[in-house]
C-alpha positions in Angstrom: 0.0 0.0 0.0 1.5 3.3 -1.2 1.2 6.1 1.3 1.4 9.7 0.0 3.4 12.0 2.2 2.2 15.6 2.0 5.2 18.0 2.5 4.3 21.6 3.3 6.8 24.5 3.4 7.3 26.1 6.8 4.7 28.6 7.7 7.4 31.4 7.8 8.0 31.0 4.2 4.3 31.4 3.2 4.2 35.0 4.3 4.1 37.3 1.3 5.1 40.3 3.4 8.1 38.4 4.7 9.2 37.4 1.2 8.8 40.9 -0.1 10.9 42.2 2.9 13.7 39.6 2.2 13.7 40.6 -1.5 14.0 44.3 -0.5 16.9 43.6 1.9 18.8 41.5 -0.6 18.3 44.3 -3.2 19.3 47.3 -1.0 22.1 45.7 1.1 24.8 45.8 -1.6 24.0 49.4 -2.4 24.1 50.3 1.3 27.5 48.6 1.7 28.8 50.4 -1.3 27.8 53.8 0.0 29.1 53.1 3.5 32.6 51.9 2.4 33.2 54.0 -0.6 35.4 57.1 -0.3 33.3 59.9 1.1 35.5 62.5 -0.5 34.4 61.2 -3.9 30.7 61.7 -2.9 31.2 65.1 -1.4 34.7 66.6 -1.6 34.5 69.0 1.3 36.7 72.0 1.4 39.9 71.0 3.1 42.8 73.2 4.3 46.2 72.3 2.9 48.3 70.1 5.2 50.7 73.0 5.8 48.0 75.1 7.1 46.1 72.5 9.2 49.2 71.1 10.8 50.4 74.5 12.1 47.0 76.1 12.6 46.3 77.9 15.9 42.8 76.4 15.4 44.2 73.2 16.8 43.4 74.8 20.2 40.3 76.9 20.7 40.7 80.6 20.0 38.6 81.4 22.9 36.8 79.5 25.7 33.3 80.9 26.4 31.7 80.7 29.9 28.7 78.5 30.3 25.5 80.3 29.6 26.8 82.8 27.1 24.5 82.9 24.1 22.0 80.3 25.4 19.1 82.7 25.3 19.5 83.2 21.6 18.1 79.8 20.8 20.3 79.4 17.7 19.9 76.2 15.7 22.6 74.9 13.3 21.4 74.6 9.7 21.3 71.1 8.3 24.3 70.5 6.0 23.7 69.3 2.5 26.0 67.2 0.3 28.1 69.3 -2.0 28.1 69.1 -5.8 30.5 72.0 -6.7 33.3 72.4 -4.1 36.0 74.9 -4.6 39.7 74.0 -4.7 42.1 75.8 -2.4 45.7 76.4 -3.3 48.5 75.6 -0.9 48.3 77.9 2.1 51.9 79.1 1.9 51.5 80.1 -1.7 48.3 81.9 -1.0 49.8 83.8 1.9 52.7 85.0 -0.2 50.5 85.8 -3.2 47.9 87.8 -1.1 50.7 89.7 0.7 52.2 90.6 -2.7 48.9 91.7 -4.2 48.2 94.0 -1.2 51.7 95.6 -1.5 51.2 96.2 -5.3 47.6 97.5 -5.0 48.6 99.8 -2.1 51.4 101.4 -4.1 49.1 102.0 -7.2 46.1 103.2 -5.1 48.2 105.8 -3.3 48.9 107.4 -6.7 45.3 107.2 -8.1 42.3 107.0 -5.7 39.5 104.9 -7.0 36.6 107.1 -5.8 36.0 110.5 -4.5 33.4 110.8 -1.8 31.0 113.7 -0.9 31.6 115.2 2.5 29.8 117.6 4.8 26.9 117.3 7.3 23.4 116.4 6.4 20.2 115.4 8.2 20.8 111.6 7.7 23.9 109.4 7.5 23.5 108.9 3.8 22.0 112.2 2.9 18.3 111.2 2.4 18.7 111.5 -1.4 15.7 111.3 -3.8 15.3 108.5 -6.3 16.4 110.6 -9.2 19.4 111.9 -7.2 20.5 108.4 -6.3 20.1 107.1 -9.9 22.2 110.0 -11.2 25.3 108.3 -9.7 24.6 104.9 -11.3 26.8 105.8 -14.3 30.3 106.8 -13.1 32.3 108.0 -16.1 34.3 110.9 -14.5 36.6 110.1 -11.6 36.5 113.7 -10.5 32.7 113.4 -9.6 32.2 112.9 -5.9 29.9 110.0 -4.9 27.6 110.1 -1.9 28.6 107.2 0.3 27.4 107.8 3.9 29.2 109.5 6.8 27.2 112.7 6.5 26.8 112.0 10.2 29.4 110.6 12.5 29.9 106.9 13.0 31.1 106.9 16.6 34.4 104.9 16.5 36.8 105.4 19.5 40.1 107.0 18.3 42.3 104.0 19.3 40.1 101.7 17.2 40.0 104.2 14.3 43.8 104.2 14.1 44.0 100.4 14.2 41.4 100.3 11.4 43.5 102.7 9.3 46.6 100.6 9.9 44.8 97.4 8.4 46.5 97.3 5.0 45.7 93.8 3.7 42.6 91.7 4.3 40.0 92.7 6.8 37.4 90.3 8.3 34.5 92.1 9.8 31.3 91.4 11.6 28.8 93.3 13.8 26.4 92.5 16.6 23.8 95.1 17.8 21.3 94.9 20.5 22.9 91.6 21.7 21.1 89.8 19.0 23.9 87.3 18.2 26.8 85.5 19.7 30.5 86.1 18.9 31.6 83.1 17.0 35.3 82.2 16.5 36.5 81.4 12.9 37.8 77.9 12.4 40.5 76.5 10.2 42.8 79.5 10.3 46.2 79.0 8.8 49.4 79.6 10.9 50.0 83.2 9.6 46.4 84.3 9.2 46.0 86.1 12.5 49.3 88.1 11.8 48.2 88.9 8.3 44.4 89.6 8.4 42.6 92.0 10.7 39.5 90.7 12.5 37.1 93.4 13.7 33.8 92.9 15.5 31.6 96.0 15.9 29.2 96.1 18.9 26.9 98.5 20.7 26.7 99.2 24.4 23.9 96.7 24.9 26.1 93.9 23.4 29.2 95.0 25.3 27.3 95.0 28.7 26.4 91.3 28.1 30.0 90.4 27.2 31.1 92.2 30.4 28.4 90.4 32.5 29.8 87.1 31.3 33.3 88.1 32.0 34.2 87.8 28.3 35.2 91.4 27.8 36.0 93.9 30.5 34.3 97.3 30.1 37.0 100.0 30.2 37.0 103.6 29.1 39.5 105.2 26.8 40.6 108.9 26.8 37.7 109.9 24.5 35.1 108.4 26.7 34.3 105.4 24.5 34.8 101.8 25.3 38.5 100.7 25.4 40.0 98.2 23.0 39.6 94.6 23.8 39.7 91.2 22.1 37.7 88.1 22.1 39.6 85.3 20.5 40.5 86.4 16.9 38.2 89.5 17.1 39.2 93.0 18.1 35.9 94.3 19.6 35.0 97.9 18.6 32.3 99.4 20.9 30.5 102.2 19.1 29.8 105.1 21.5 26.4 105.2 23.2 23.8 107.7 21.9 25.8 108.6 18.8 24.8 105.8 16.4 23.4 107.3 13.2 20.2 105.2 13.1 17.6 104.0 15.6 17.4 100.7 13.8 20.1 98.3 14.9 19.9 96.6 11.5 20.7 99.9 9.7 23.7 100.5 12.0 24.8 97.0 11.1 24.8 97.6 7.4 27.2 100.5 7.8 29.8 98.0 9.0 28.6 95.5 6.4 28.6 97.6 3.2 31.0 100.5 3.9 34.1 98.6 4.9 36.1 100.3 2.1 35.4 103.6 4.0 35.9 102.2 7.5 39.2 100.5 6.5 40.5 102.9 3.8 43.8 101.1 3.5 42.5 97.5 3.3 42.6 95.9 -0.1 40.3 92.9 0.4 37.5 92.4 2.9 35.4 89.4 4.1 32.2 90.6 5.7 30.6 87.9 7.8 27.1 88.1 9.4 27.2 87.3 13.1 25.0 84.4 12.5 27.8 82.8 10.5 30.9 80.9 11.7 33.7 80.7 9.1 35.1 77.2 8.7 37.7 78.1 6.1 40.6 80.4 6.3 39.6 83.9 4.9 42.9 84.2 3.0 42.0 81.0 1.1 38.5 82.4 0.4 39.9 85.6 -1.0 42.3 83.7 -3.2 40.0 81.0 -4.4 36.7 82.9 -4.8 37.9 86.4 -5.8 41.5 86.6 -7.0 41.4 83.3 -8.8 38.2 84.3 -10.6 39.3 87.8 -11.5 36.2 89.1 -9.7 35.5 92.4 -7.8 33.1 90.6 -5.4 32.1 87.1 -4.5 28.8 86.1 -2.9 26.6 83.0 -2.8 23.4 82.8 -4.8 20.2 82.5 -2.7 19.2 78.9 -1.9 15.5 79.4 -3.0 14.8 82.7 -4.8 15.9 83.8 -8.2 13.9 87.0 -8.9 14.1 90.1 -6.8 10.3 90.3 -6.3 10.3 86.7 -5.0 12.6 87.9 -2.3 10.4 90.9 -1.7 7.3 88.6 -1.3 9.3 86.3 1.1 10.4 89.5 3.1 6.8 90.5 3.6 5.4 87.1 4.2 7.9 86.1 6.8 8.1 89.6 8.4 11.8 90.0 7.7 10.9 93.7 7.6 7.7 94.7 9.3 6.5 97.6 7.0 5.0 95.6 4.2 3.7 98.7 2.4 7.2 100.2 2.4 8.5 97.0 0.7 5.7 97.2 -1.9 6.6 100.9 -2.5 10.2 99.9 -3.0 9.5 97.3 -5.6 7.1 99.7 -7.4 9.9 102.3 -7.5 12.4 99.7 -8.9 10.0 98.3 -11.5 9.2 101.9 -12.7 13.0 102.5 -13.0 14.0 99.5 -15.1 14.1 96.5 -12.7 13.7 93.3 -14.8 13.2 89.7 -13.7 16.1 87.3 -14.1 16.3 85.6 -17.5 19.0 83.6 -19.3 20.2 86.8 -20.8 21.7 87.6 -17.5 23.9 84.6 -17.5 26.6 83.8 -16.3 24.9 85.2 -13.2 22.5 82.4 -12.2 20.1 84.6 -10.0 19.2 88.1 -9.1 19.1 87.3 -5.4 22.3 86.7 -3.4 22.8 85.3 0.1 24.7 88.3 1.5 25.6 86.6 4.8 29.2 86.4 3.5 30.5 89.0 1.1 34.1 88.9 -0.2 35.4 92.1 -1.9 38.3 93.4 -3.7 38.4 97.1 -2.8 38.5 99.1 -6.0 36.4 101.5 -8.2 33.7 99.1 -9.3 33.3 97.3 -6.0 33.4 100.5 -3.9 30.9 102.2 -6.3 28.5 99.2 -6.0 28.7 99.3 -2.2 28.0 103.1 -2.1 25.0 102.9 -4.4 23.6 99.9 -2.5 23.9 101.6 0.9 22.1 104.7 -0.4 19.2 102.4 -1.4 19.2 100.8 2.1 18.8 104.1 3.8 16.0 105.1 1.4 14.0 102.0 2.0 15.2 99.3 4.5 18.3 97.3 5.4 17.2 94.2 3.4 20.1 94.4 1.0 19.0 91.6 -1.3 16.1 93.8 -2.5 18.3 96.4 -4.2 21.1 94.1 -5.3 20.0 93.4 -8.9 18.5 96.8 -9.4 21.9 98.3 -9.0 23.9 95.5 -10.4 22.0 95.6 -13.8 22.1 99.4 -14.3 25.4 100.6 -12.8 28.4 101.5 -14.9 31.2 100.5 -14.8 30.0 97.0 -14.1 31.0 95.2 -11.0 32.3 91.7 -11.7 30.6 89.2 -9.3 31.5 85.6 -8.7 28.1 84.2 -7.6 29.0 80.8 -6.3 26.7 77.9 -5.6 24.9 77.3 -2.3 26.9 74.1 -1.8 30.2 76.1 -1.6 28.6 78.5 0.8 27.6 75.6 3.1 31.2 74.3 3.2 33.0 77.5 4.0 30.8 78.5 7.0 28.2 77.2 9.4 25.0 79.2 9.8 23.0 79.5 13.0 19.4 80.5 12.6 17.3 82.1 15.3 14.0 80.5 16.1 12.8 83.6 17.8 12.9 87.0 16.1 12.8 90.4 17.8 9.4 92.1 17.7 10.7 95.6 17.0 9.7 95.5 13.3 7.2 92.7 13.4 8.2 89.1 14.1 7.1 85.7 12.9 5.1 85.0 9.7 1.8 86.6 8.7 -1.5 84.8 8.7 -3.2 83.3 5.7 -1.5 83.9 2.3 -2.5 83.1 -1.2 -0.9 83.1 -4.6 -1.3 86.4 -6.5 -2.7 86.4 -10.0 -2.7 88.8 -12.9 -5.9 90.3 -11.6 -4.1 91.6 -8.5 -1.5 93.6 -10.4 -3.3 95.6 -12.9 -2.0 99.1 -12.9 1.1 98.3 -10.9 4.5 99.4 -12.3 5.6 95.8 -11.6 2.8 94.3 -13.8 5.1 93.6 -16.7 7.8 92.3 -14.4 5.5 89.8 -12.7 4.0 88.7 -16.0 7.5 88.0 -17.3 8.4 86.2 -14.0 5.3 84.1 -14.3 5.8 83.3 -18.0 2.5 85.0 -18.9 4.0 87.9 -20.9 3.2 88.1 -24.6 6.3 90.1 -25.3 
């Protein structure tokens, strides 16, 4: 008698879900192993200092040890880093140091014989003269070096005399930042080469409110110099300049900050290159390497990152209003109406090689000279006329000024590998904080009669031109 034996597969193998899981595991495991053990430098070649610089760098030990509790109330959050796709190549540090020093000597000799720009002087009601739109535009074309340009300082910028002398003696590369109203924390640069602190000047501008906090934490002792201002002091790499109380030109801390941001060629008349760093940023690459790789090596007057999201000026204006980066929304609207009426155009491929009309101005690298200095003066005049949001006036001036300023607008990935950004999750309420309520997309029905109607139709791709 033949008996049939019925053989069944184990129950565990009858689960469709388990089978699919095993198939997924077998498919993805080789890929995961490849990614894990492959050279990370090939996936994301981060900016690295040359061996010479990193081995002898003072950054091996911390430039400054902060006491516990300093800066905690600012609720700063580091930005998530992204993989890079277009890193920049740094030259050997020793070569860069010699080349930058040589350039500064040569430029200083030529500049002493032929000043790049002449500036208007005297006293007026406001720091930049409160010029009309027509008057500001009259300086966009600079064809005669004898013509004096309005460039701020029609009111005093209250720098203590000892600091002013130190600023005049800075003859190479200046790295500058500013903190007003104790809004940020002093952050030390990282990755400095062995000779950088002796070659570059690091200046941090603060007001009395910021200095009092530094003194309370024992970071900087409050002292008085002969002129009655705050005495000189250092915090790590930074020489701290305290601007005299009650003499700042603007009530807005942001406007006082852009004096130190955009008029460095006037504050440091003998410096030949500058690296302006917002206080929310921490440099992770040597500033001499940045000047060499992003400015000198590209033959540019200025280097700045493109904005990570916005391409058109009006896009940035909408974001400024929506997220309350500047509280007076009607003033931002009036600014855009003025610019559109005077020739502002949306970005288009005709503007290449510049990939965007909107920069990220948290780090600006400049070669001080006629074109760069003129651009900075024209930009500052617009900031006083409207608001300190410098991205809104950038393309308006850039497109229409003469002589043209040459700008290396590098990719966001490069920006993210030369600095770390700390964003605040709480904004001050002085000019409106936080985002607005319900928003909606605009349409062509909303812009009829606006001077920006043609701009917006082109930007939206609805123009018949």
